Short mmCIF file of C-alpha atoms and ligand atoms in Angstrom, two decimals:
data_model
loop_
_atom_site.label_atom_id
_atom_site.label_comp_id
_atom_site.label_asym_id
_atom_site.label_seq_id
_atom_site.Cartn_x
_atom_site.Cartn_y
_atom_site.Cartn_z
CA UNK A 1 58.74 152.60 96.86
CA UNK A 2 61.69 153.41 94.97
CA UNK A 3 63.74 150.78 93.44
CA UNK A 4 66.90 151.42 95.58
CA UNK A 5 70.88 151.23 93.30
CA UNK A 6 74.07 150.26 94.63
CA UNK A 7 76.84 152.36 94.91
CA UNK A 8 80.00 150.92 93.07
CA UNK A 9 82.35 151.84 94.87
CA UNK A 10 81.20 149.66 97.92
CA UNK A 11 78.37 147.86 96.60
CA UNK A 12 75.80 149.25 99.21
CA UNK A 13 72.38 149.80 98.55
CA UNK A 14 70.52 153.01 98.94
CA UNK A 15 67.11 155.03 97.74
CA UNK A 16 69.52 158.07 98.29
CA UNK A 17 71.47 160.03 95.45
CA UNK A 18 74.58 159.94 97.39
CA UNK A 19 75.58 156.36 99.37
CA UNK A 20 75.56 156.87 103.28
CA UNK A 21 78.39 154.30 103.64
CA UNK A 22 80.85 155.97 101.58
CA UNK A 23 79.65 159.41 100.27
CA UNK A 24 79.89 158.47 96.89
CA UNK A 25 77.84 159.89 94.24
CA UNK A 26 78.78 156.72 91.82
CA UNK A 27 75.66 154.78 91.82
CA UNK A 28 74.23 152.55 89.54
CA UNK A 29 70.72 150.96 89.02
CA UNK A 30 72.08 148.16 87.42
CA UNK A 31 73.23 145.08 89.65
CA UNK A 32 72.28 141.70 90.37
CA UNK A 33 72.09 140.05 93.81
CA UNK A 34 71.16 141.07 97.19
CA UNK A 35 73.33 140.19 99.92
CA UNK A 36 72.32 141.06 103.89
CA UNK A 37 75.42 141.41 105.95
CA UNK A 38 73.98 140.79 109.37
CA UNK A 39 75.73 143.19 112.50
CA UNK A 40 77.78 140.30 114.85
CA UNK A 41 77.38 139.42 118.30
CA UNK A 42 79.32 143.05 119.63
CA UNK A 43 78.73 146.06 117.81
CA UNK A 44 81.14 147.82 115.52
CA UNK A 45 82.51 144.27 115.14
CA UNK A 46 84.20 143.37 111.55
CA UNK A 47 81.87 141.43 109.77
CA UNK A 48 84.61 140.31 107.72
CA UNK A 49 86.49 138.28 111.12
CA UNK A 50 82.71 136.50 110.95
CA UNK A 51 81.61 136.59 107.23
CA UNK A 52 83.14 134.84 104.17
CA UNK A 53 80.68 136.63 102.06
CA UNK A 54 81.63 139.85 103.85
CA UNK A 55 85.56 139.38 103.80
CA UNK A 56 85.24 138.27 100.12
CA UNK A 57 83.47 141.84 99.20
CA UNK A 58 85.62 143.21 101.50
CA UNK A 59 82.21 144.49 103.28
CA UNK A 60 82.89 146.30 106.75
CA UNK A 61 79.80 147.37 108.07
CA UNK A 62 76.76 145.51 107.96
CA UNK A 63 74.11 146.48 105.93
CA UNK A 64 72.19 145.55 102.34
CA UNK A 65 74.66 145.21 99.56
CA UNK A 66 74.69 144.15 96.04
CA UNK A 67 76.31 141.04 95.16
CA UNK A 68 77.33 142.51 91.31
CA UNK A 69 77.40 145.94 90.07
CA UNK A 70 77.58 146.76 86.37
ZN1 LIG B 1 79.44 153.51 98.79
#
């Protein structure tokens, strides 16, 4: 399985060449940390009203992100 990179413009993770969450093309295989946002109780709720990981990387959908891009 390919090792998936994180897009640095919104830190998410993908094993495409262009990020789903943000259409960006700016990815890099170089970043440390994993973090899971997890979807909340309703869906298409902010996970940053539930989240202080989430509202601290400004993370609005859930999904796998990287905690630190280079
Ligand atoms: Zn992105």
């Amino acid at each position: 399985m390919a090792k998936p990179r994180a897009c640095r413009e919104c830190h998410f993770l993908t094993i495409e060449d262009q990020c789903p969450n943000c259409r960006s093309t700016n990815l890099s295989s170089s970043y440390t940390g994993i973090v899971v946002i997890l979807p909340g109780s309703k869906p298409h709720d902010d996970p940053r009203k539930h989240s202080y990981i989430a509202s601290r990387l400004n993370i609005d959908k859930p999904g796998k992100y990287a905690l630190k891009v280079r």
